[in-house]
Short mmCIF file of C-alpha atoms and ligand atoms in Angstrom, two decimals:
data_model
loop_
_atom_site.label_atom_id
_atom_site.label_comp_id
_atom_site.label_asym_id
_atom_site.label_seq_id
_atom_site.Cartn_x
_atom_site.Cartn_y
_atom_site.Cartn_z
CA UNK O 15 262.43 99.40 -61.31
CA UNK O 16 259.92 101.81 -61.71
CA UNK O 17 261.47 104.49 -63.86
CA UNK O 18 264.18 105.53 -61.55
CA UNK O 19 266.93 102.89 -63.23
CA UNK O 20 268.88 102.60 -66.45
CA UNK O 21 265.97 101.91 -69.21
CA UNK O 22 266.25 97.99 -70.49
CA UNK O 23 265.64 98.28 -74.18
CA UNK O 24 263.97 94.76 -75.30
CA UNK O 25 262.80 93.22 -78.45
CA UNK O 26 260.44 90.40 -78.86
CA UNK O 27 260.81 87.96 -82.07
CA UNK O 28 258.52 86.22 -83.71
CA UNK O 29 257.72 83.25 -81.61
CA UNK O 30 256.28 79.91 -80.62
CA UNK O 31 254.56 77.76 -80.43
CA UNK O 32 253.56 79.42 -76.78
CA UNK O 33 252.62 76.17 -74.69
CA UNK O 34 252.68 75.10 -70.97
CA UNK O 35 251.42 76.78 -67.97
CA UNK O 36 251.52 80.12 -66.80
CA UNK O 37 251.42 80.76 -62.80
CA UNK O 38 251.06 84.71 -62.89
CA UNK O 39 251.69 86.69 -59.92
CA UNK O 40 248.97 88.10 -57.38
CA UNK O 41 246.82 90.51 -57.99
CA UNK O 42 248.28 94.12 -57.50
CA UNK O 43 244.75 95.23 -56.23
CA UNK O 44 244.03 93.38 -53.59
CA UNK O 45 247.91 93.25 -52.55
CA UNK O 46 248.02 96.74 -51.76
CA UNK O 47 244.50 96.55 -49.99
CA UNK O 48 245.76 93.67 -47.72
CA UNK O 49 249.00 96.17 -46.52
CA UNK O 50 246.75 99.15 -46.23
CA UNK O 51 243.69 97.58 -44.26
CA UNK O 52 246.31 95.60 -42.23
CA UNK O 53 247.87 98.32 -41.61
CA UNK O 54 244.61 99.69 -40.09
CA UNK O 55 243.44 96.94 -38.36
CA UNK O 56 244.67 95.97 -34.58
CA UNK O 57 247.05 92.82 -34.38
CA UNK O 58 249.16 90.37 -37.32
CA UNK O 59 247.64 90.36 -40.63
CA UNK O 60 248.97 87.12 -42.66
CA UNK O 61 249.05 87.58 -46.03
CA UNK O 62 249.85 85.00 -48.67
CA UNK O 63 250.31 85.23 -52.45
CA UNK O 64 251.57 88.98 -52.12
CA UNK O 65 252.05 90.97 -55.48
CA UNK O 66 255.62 91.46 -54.80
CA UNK O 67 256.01 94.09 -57.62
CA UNK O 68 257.72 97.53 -56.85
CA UNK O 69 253.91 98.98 -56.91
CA UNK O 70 253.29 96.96 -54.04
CA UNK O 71 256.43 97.35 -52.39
CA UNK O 72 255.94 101.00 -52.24
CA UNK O 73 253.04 100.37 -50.56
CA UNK O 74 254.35 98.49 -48.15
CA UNK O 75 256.96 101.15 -47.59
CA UNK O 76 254.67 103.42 -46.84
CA UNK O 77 252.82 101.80 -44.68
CA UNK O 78 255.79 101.07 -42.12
CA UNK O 79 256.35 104.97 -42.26
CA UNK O 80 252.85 105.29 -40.83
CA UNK O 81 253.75 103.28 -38.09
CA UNK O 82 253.11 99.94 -39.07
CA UNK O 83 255.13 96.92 -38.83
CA UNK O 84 255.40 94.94 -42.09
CA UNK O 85 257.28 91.80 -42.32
CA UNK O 86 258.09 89.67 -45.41
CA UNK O 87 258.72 86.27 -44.97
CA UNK O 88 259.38 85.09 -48.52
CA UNK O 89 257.75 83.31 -51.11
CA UNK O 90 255.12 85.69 -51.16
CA UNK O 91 254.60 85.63 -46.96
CA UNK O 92 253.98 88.74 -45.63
CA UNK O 93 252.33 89.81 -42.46
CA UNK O 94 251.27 93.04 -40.89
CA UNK O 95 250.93 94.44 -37.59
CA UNK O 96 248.66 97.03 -37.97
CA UNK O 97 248.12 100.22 -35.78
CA UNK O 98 244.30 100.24 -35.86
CA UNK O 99 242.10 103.10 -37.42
CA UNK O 100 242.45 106.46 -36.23
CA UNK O 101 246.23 105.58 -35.15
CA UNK O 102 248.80 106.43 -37.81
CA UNK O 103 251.70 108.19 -37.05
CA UNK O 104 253.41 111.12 -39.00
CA UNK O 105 256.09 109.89 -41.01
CA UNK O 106 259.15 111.14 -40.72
CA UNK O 107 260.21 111.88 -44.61
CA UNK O 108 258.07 112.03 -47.98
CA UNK O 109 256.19 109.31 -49.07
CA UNK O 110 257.27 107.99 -52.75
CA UNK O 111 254.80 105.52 -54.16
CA UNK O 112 256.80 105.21 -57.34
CA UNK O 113 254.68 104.14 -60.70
CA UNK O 114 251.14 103.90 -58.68
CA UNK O 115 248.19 105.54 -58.81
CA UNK O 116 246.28 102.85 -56.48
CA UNK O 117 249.01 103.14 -54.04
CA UNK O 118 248.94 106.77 -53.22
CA UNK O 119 245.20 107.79 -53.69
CA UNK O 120 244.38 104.97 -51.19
CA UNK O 121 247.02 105.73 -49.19
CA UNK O 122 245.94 109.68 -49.06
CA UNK O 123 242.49 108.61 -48.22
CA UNK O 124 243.75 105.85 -45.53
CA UNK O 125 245.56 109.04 -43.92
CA UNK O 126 242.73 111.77 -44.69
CA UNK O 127 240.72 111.62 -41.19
CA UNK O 128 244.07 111.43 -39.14
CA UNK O 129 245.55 114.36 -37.21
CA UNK O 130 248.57 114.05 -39.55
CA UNK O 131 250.46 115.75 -42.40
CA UNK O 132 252.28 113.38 -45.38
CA UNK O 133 253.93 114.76 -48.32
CA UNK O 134 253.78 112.66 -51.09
CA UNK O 135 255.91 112.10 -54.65
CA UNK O 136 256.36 109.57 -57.19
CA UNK O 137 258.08 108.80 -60.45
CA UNK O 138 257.61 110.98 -63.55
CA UNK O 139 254.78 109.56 -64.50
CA UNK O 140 253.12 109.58 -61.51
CA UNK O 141 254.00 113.13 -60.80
CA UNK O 142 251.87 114.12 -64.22
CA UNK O 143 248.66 112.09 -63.09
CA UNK O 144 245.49 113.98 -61.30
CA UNK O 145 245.50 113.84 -58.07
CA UNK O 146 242.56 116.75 -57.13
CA UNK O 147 239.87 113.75 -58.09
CA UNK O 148 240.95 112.12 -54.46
CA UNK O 149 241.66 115.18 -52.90
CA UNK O 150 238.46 117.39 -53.46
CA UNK O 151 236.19 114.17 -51.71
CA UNK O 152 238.88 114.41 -49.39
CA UNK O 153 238.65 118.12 -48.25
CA UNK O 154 235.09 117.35 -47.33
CA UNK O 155 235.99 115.39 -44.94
CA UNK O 156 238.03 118.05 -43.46
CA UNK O 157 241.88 117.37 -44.97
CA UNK O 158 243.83 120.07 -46.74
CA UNK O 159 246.01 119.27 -49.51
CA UNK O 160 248.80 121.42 -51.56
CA UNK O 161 249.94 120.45 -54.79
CA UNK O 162 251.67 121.65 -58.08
CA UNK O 163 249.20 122.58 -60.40
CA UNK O 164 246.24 120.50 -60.91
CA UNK O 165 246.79 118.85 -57.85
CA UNK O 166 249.59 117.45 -59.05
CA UNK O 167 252.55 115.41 -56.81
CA UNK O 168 254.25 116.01 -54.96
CA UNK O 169 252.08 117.10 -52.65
CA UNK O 170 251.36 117.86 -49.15
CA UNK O 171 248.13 116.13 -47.21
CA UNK O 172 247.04 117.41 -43.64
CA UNK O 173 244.67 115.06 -42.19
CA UNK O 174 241.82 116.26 -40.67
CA UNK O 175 241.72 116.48 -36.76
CA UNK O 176 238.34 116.33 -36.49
CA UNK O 177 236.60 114.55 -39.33
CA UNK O 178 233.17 114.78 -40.31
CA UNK O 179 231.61 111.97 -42.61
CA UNK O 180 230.57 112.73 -46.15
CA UNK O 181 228.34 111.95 -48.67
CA UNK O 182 229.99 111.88 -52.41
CA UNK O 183 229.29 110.74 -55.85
CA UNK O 184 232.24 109.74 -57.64
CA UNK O 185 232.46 111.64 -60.84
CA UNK O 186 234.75 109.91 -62.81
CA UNK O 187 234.63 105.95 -62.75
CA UNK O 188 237.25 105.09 -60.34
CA UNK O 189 237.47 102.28 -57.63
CA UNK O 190 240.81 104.84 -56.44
CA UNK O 191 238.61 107.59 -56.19
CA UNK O 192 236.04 105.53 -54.07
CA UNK O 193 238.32 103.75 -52.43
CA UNK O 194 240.30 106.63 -51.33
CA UNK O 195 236.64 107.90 -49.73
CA UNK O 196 235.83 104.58 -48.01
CA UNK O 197 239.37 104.63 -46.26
CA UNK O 198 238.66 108.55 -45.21
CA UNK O 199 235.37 107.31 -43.86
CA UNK O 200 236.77 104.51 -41.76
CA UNK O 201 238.09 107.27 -39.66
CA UNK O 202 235.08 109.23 -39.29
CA UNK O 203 232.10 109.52 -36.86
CA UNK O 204 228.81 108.55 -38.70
CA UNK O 205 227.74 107.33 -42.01
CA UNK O 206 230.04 108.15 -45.05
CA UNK O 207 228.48 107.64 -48.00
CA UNK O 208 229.49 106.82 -51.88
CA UNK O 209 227.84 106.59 -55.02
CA UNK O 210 229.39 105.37 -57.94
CA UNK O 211 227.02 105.59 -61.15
CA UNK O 212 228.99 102.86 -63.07
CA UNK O 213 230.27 99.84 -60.93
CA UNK O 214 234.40 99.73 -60.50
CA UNK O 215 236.23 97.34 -59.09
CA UNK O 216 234.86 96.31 -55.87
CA UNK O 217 237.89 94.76 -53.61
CA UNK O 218 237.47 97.65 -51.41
CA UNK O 219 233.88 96.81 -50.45
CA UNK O 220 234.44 92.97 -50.07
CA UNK O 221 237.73 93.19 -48.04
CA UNK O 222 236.30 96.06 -45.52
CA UNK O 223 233.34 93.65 -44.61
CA UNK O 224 236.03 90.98 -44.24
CA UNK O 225 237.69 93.30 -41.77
CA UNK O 226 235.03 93.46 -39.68
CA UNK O 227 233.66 96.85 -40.88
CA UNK O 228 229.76 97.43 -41.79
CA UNK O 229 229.17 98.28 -45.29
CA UNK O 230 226.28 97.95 -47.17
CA UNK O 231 225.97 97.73 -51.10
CA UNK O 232 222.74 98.95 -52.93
CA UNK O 233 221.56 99.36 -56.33
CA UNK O 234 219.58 102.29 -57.03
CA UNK O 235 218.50 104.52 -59.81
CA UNK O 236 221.00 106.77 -58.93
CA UNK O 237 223.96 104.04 -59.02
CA UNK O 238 225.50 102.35 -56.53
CA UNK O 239 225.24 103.03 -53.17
CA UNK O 240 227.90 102.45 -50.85
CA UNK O 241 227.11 102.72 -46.97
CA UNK O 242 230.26 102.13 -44.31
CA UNK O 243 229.82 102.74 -40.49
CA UNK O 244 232.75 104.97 -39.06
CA UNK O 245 234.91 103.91 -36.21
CA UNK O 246 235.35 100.33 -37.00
CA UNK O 247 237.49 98.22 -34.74
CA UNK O 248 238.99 96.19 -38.18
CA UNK O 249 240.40 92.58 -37.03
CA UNK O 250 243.19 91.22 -38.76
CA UNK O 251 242.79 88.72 -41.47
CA UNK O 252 244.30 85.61 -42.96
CA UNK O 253 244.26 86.57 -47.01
CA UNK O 254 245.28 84.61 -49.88
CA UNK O 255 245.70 87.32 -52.08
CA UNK O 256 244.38 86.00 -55.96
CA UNK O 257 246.26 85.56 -59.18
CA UNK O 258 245.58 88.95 -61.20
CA UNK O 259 243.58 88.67 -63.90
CA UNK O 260 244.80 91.89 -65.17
CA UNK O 261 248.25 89.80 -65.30
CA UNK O 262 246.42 86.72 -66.55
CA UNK O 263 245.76 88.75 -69.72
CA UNK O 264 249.01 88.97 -71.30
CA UNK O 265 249.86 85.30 -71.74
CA UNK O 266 246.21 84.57 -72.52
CA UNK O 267 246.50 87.25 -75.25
CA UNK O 268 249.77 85.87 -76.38
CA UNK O 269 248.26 82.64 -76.63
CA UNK O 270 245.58 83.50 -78.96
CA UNK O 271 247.69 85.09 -81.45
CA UNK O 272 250.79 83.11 -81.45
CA UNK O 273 250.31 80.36 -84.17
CA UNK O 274 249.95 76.66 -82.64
CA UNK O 275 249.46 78.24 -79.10
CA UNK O 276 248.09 76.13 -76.29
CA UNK O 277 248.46 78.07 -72.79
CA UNK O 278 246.81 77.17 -69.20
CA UNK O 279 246.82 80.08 -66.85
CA UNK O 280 245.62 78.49 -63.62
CA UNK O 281 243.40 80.01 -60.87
CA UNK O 282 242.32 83.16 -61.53
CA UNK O 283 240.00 85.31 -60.22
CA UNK O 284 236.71 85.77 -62.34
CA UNK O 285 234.61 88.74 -60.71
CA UNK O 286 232.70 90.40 -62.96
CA UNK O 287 233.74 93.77 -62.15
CA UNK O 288 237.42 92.35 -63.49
CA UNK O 289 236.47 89.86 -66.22
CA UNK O 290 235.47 92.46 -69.04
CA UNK O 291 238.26 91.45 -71.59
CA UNK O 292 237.90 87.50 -71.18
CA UNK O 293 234.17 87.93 -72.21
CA UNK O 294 235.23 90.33 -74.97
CA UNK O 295 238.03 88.05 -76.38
CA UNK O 296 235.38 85.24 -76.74
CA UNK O 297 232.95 87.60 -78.27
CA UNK O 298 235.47 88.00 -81.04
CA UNK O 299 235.69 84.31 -81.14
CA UNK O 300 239.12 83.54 -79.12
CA UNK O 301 239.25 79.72 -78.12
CA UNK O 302 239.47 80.81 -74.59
CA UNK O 303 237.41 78.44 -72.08
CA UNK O 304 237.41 78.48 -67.95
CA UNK O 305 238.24 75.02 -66.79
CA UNK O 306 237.65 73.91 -63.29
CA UNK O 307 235.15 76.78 -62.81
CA UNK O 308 234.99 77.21 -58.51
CA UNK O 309 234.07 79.48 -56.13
CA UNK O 310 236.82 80.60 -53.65
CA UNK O 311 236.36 83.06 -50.99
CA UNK O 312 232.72 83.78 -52.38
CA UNK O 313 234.19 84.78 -55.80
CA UNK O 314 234.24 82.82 -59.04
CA UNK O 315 237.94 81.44 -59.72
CA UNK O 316 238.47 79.26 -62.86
CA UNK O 317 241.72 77.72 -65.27
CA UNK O 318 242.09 80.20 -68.18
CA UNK O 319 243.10 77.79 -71.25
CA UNK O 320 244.00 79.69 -74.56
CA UNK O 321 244.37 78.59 -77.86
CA UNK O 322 245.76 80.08 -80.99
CA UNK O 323 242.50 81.63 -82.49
CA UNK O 324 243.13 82.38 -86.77
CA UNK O 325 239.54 83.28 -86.67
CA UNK O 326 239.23 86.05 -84.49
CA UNK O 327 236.68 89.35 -86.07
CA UNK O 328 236.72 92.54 -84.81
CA UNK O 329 233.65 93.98 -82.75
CA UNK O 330 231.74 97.04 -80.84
CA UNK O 331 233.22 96.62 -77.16
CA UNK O 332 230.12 97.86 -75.34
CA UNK O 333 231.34 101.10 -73.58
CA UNK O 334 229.13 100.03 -70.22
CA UNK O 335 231.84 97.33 -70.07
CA UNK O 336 234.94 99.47 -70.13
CA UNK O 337 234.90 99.49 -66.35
CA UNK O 338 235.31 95.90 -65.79
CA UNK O 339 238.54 95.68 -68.43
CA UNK O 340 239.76 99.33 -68.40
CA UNK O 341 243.37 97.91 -67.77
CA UNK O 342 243.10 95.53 -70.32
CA UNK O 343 242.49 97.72 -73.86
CA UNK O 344 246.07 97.79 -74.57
CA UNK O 345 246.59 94.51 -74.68
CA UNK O 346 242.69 93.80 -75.88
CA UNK O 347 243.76 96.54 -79.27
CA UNK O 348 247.10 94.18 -79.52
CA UNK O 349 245.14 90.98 -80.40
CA UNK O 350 242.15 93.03 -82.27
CA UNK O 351 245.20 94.01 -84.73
CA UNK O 352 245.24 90.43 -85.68
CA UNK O 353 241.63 90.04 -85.97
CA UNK O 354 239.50 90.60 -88.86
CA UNK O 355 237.96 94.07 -89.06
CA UNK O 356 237.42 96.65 -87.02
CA UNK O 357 237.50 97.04 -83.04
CA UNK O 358 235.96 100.01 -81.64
CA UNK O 359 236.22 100.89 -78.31
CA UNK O 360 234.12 103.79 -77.06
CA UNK O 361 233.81 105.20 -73.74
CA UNK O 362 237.35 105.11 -72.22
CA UNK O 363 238.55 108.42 -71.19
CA UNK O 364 239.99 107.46 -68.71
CA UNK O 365 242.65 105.50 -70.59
CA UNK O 366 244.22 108.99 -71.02
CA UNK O 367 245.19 109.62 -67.56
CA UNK O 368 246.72 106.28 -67.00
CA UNK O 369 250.47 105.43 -66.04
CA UNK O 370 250.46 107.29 -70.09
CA UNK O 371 247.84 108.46 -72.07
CA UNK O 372 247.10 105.17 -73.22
CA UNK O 373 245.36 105.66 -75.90
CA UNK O 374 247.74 107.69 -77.24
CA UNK O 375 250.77 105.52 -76.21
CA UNK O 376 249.24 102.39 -77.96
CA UNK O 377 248.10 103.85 -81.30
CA UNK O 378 251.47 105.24 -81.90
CA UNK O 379 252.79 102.20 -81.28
CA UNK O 380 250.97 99.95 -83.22
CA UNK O 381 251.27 102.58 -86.41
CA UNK O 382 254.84 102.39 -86.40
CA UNK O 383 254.25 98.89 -86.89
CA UNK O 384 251.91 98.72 -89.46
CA UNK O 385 248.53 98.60 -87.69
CA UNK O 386 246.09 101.17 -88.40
CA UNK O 387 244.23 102.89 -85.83
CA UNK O 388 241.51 105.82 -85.42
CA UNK O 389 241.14 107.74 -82.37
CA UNK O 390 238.81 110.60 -80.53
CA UNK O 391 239.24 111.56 -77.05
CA UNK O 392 236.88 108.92 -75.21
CA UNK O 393 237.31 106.40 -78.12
CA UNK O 394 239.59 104.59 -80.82
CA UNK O 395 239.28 101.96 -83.61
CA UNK O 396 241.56 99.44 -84.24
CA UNK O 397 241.57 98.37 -87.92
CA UNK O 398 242.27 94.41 -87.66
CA UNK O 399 244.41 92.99 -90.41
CA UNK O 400 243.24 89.89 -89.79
CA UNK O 401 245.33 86.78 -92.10
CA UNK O 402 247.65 89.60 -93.58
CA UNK O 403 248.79 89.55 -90.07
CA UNK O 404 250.59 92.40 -88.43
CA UNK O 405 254.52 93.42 -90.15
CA UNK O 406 256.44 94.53 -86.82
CA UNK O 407 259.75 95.89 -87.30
CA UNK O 408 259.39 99.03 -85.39
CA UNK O 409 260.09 100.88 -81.72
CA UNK O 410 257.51 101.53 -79.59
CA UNK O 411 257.79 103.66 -76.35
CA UNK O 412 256.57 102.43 -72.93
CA UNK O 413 256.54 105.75 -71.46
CA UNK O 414 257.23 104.44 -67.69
CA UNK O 415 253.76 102.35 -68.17
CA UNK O 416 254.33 98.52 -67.49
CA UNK O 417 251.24 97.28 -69.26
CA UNK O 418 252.38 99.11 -72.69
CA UNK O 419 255.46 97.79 -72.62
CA UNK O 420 254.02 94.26 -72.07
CA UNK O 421 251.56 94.69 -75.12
CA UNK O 422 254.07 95.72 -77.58
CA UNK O 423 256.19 92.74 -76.50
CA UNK O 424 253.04 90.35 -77.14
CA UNK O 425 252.81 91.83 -80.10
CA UNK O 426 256.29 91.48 -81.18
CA UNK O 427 255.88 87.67 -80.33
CA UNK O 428 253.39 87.47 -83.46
CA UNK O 429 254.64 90.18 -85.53
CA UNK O 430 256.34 88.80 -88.96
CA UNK O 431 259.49 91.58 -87.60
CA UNK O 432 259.17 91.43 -84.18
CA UNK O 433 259.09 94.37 -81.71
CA UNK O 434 261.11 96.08 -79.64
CA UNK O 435 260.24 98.48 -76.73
CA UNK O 436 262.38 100.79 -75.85
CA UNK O 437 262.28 100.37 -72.08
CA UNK O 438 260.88 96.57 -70.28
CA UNK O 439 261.85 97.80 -66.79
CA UNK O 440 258.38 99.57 -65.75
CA UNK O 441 256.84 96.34 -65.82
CA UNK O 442 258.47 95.35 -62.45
CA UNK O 443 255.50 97.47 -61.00
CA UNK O 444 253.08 94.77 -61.86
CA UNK O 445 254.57 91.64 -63.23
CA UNK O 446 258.39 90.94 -61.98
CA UNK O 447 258.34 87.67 -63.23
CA UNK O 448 257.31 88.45 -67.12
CA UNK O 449 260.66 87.91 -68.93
CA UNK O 450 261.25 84.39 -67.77
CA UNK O 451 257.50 82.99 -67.06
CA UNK O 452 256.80 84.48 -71.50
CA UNK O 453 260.47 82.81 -72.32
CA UNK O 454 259.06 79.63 -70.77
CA UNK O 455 256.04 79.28 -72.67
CA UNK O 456 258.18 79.37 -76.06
CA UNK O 457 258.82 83.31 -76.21
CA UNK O 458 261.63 84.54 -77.79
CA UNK O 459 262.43 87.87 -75.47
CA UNK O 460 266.24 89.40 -76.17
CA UNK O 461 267.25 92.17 -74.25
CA UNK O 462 269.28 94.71 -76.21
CA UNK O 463 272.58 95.57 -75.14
CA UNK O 464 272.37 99.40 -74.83
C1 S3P Z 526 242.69 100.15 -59.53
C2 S3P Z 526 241.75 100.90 -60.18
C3 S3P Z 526 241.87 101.31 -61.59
C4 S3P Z 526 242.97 100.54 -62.31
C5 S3P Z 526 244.21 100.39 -61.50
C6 S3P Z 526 243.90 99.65 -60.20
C7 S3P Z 526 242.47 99.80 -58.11
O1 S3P Z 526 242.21 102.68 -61.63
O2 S3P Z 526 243.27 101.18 -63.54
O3 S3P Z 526 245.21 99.66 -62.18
O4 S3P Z 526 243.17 98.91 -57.58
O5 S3P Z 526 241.57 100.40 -57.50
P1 S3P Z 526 241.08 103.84 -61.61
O6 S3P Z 526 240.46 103.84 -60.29
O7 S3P Z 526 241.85 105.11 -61.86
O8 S3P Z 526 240.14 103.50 -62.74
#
């Protein structure tokens, strides 16, 4: 479901004890990396641990249009026979990548530097997201894109027939934007080069090297520079795609504010450029630990235990941070409602041009049920309520976005009235297995007959 179905209306009741262990799904990052590279690499691709949300399955979609052969095996099995840089073919009909944003600005740059044309669409929230932030780095390199309005989908993406490599600093921080101009660079004589002044996510960058393909990573005063090689042959992989952290946060959060809570999410994946909230929660004073702290695959992987935490304050989130957890603030103002005092989170404009304006989408939410919240364009301030706790009783809208409807359902869980959302089926994109993994743990999750 990703906002083409019937909406399911759900309320979440006051609940718990939450206890037991939560096994989330992979992470939706690296899942649709793994079918894209795959994709572009010669020979099978084994992937295991696939995301297999709707997101994801888009992706995978997609990638079979552009000549790939993608197989799923079950259980999470996938593997991928890819086609080898340079050697997409033109699909035959548009290319709808649904709810996501990752999924379609990495596929237009995967596509960029081919001598092919792809029209692309997605849901009605996708549809209203900017889409000229991949496609201006991407007209350097020689592609020509047509879109409604702002660059918005659908929209129409002639690869470039003879590429020429580029060198671009991101404006806006964005590991699509930058991933979108690695994958254009793959296919492109020379050097391309991309500077990112505040560090995103950096899958991209690991799992190219993994490939095969030379990239180099340096810190300057001018930000990050990222070097990659054109005209890589990319080898397939083995991957073991993960746990998402991203996913790891809701039952973590739920944990913490869910009285007599006592939650183990195991294995999940701790780089810093993903770990922003976990550090903030225990800032605020959460009783949130890492057990069994490993390395796996060169990154840090631990046990997330959670405990209900009555003691939680509010704080300054340091903006440089937002990067590292910019998925995470609706869940992150959820559980700063229950703290004491006030949360203020600066420097997050892009929250607004999310799967919703999230900013937006949350504080209206969280007024309606009794929460009150402050808000500028880059910024907002959640006023904690901290032992009053938080009354409930109210509908909030998930506007098609999968992790607002997920945070007003945590909140519902601790709420004195509960909460209801008035449509659980967006978050299928990220986290299929939410309703009954929550239920598990002690949630109380009905789903309203509409
Ligand atoms: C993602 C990057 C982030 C994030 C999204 C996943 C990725 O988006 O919000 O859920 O996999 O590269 P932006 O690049 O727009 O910040």
């Amino acid at each position: 479901m990703s906002g083409h179905g019937q909406p399911i209306p759900m309320t979440a009741r006051a609940s718990g004890p939450l206890k037991g262990v939560a096994e989330v799904p992979g992470d939706k990052s690296i899942s649709h990396r793994s079918l894209i590279l795959g994709a572009l690499a010669v020979g099978e691709t084994r992937i295991s641990g696939l995301l297999e949300g709707q997101d994801v399955l888009d992706t995978a979609k997609a990638m079979r249009a552009f000549g790939a052969e993608v197989i799923e095996h079950g259980g999470g099995d996938w593997t991928v026979h890819g086609v080898g840089v340079g050697g997409f073919a033109e699909p035959g009909d548009v290319i709808d990548c649904g709810n996501s944003g990752t999924g379609v600005r990495l596929i237009m740059g995967a596509m960029a530097t081919s001598p092919v044309t792809a029209t692309f669409t997605g849901d009605a929230s996708l549809r209203k997201r900017p889409m000229g932030r991949v496609t201006d780095p991407l007209a350097l390199f020689g592609a020509q894109a047509v879109g409604r309005a702002g660059g918005r989908l659908p929209l129409t993406l002639v690869g470039a027939a003879d590429p020429v490599p580029v060198r671009y600093v991101v404006p806006v921080p964005s590991a699509q934007v930058k991933s979108a101009v690695l994958l254009a660079g793959l296919n492109a004589p020379g050097q391309t080069v991309v500077i990112e002044r505040e560090a995103t996510r950096d899958h991209t960058e690991r799992m190219l090297s993994g490939f095969g393909a030379e990239v180099s990573v340096e810190d300057t005063d001018e930000g990050r520079v990222i070097t990659l090689t054109g005209r890589p042959e990319l080898r397939p992989q083995t991957i073991a795609v993960p746990r998402d952290p991203s996913s790891a946060a809701f039952p973590v959060c739920a944990a913490l504010i869910v009285e007599g809570s006592d939650v183990l999410v195991p294995n999940i994946g701790l780089n810093p450029t993903r770990a922003g909230l976990f550090e903030t929660l225990r800032e605020m004073g959460a009783d949130l630990t890492y057990e069994n702290l490993r390395e796996e695959g060169g990154e840090p992987v631990a046990d997330l235990r959670a405990r209900f935490s009555p003691g939680m304050r509010g704080i300054e989130v340091p903006a440089e941070r937002a990067a590292s957890m910019i998925d995470e603030y609706p869940i992150l103002s959820v559980v700063a409602s229950f703290a004491e005092g006030r949360t203020h989170m600066p420097g997050v404009r892009e929250l607004r041009v999310k799967e919703s304006d999230r900013i937006d989408a949350m504080a209206v939410g969280l007024r309606a049920n009794g929460v009150t919240v402050d808000e500028g364009e880059d910024w907002w301030t959640v006023h904690g309520r901290g032992p009053g706790g938080v009354p409930g009783g109210a509908v909030a809208e998930a506007r098609l976005d999968h992790r607002i409807a997920m945070s007003f359902l945590i909140l519902g869980m601790a709420a004195q009235s509960g909460v209801s959302v008035d449509d659980a089926g967006p978050i299928a994109t990220s986290f299929p297995v939410f309703e009954p993994l929550m239920t598990r743990l002690g949630a109380v999750l009905e789903r309203v007959d509409g």
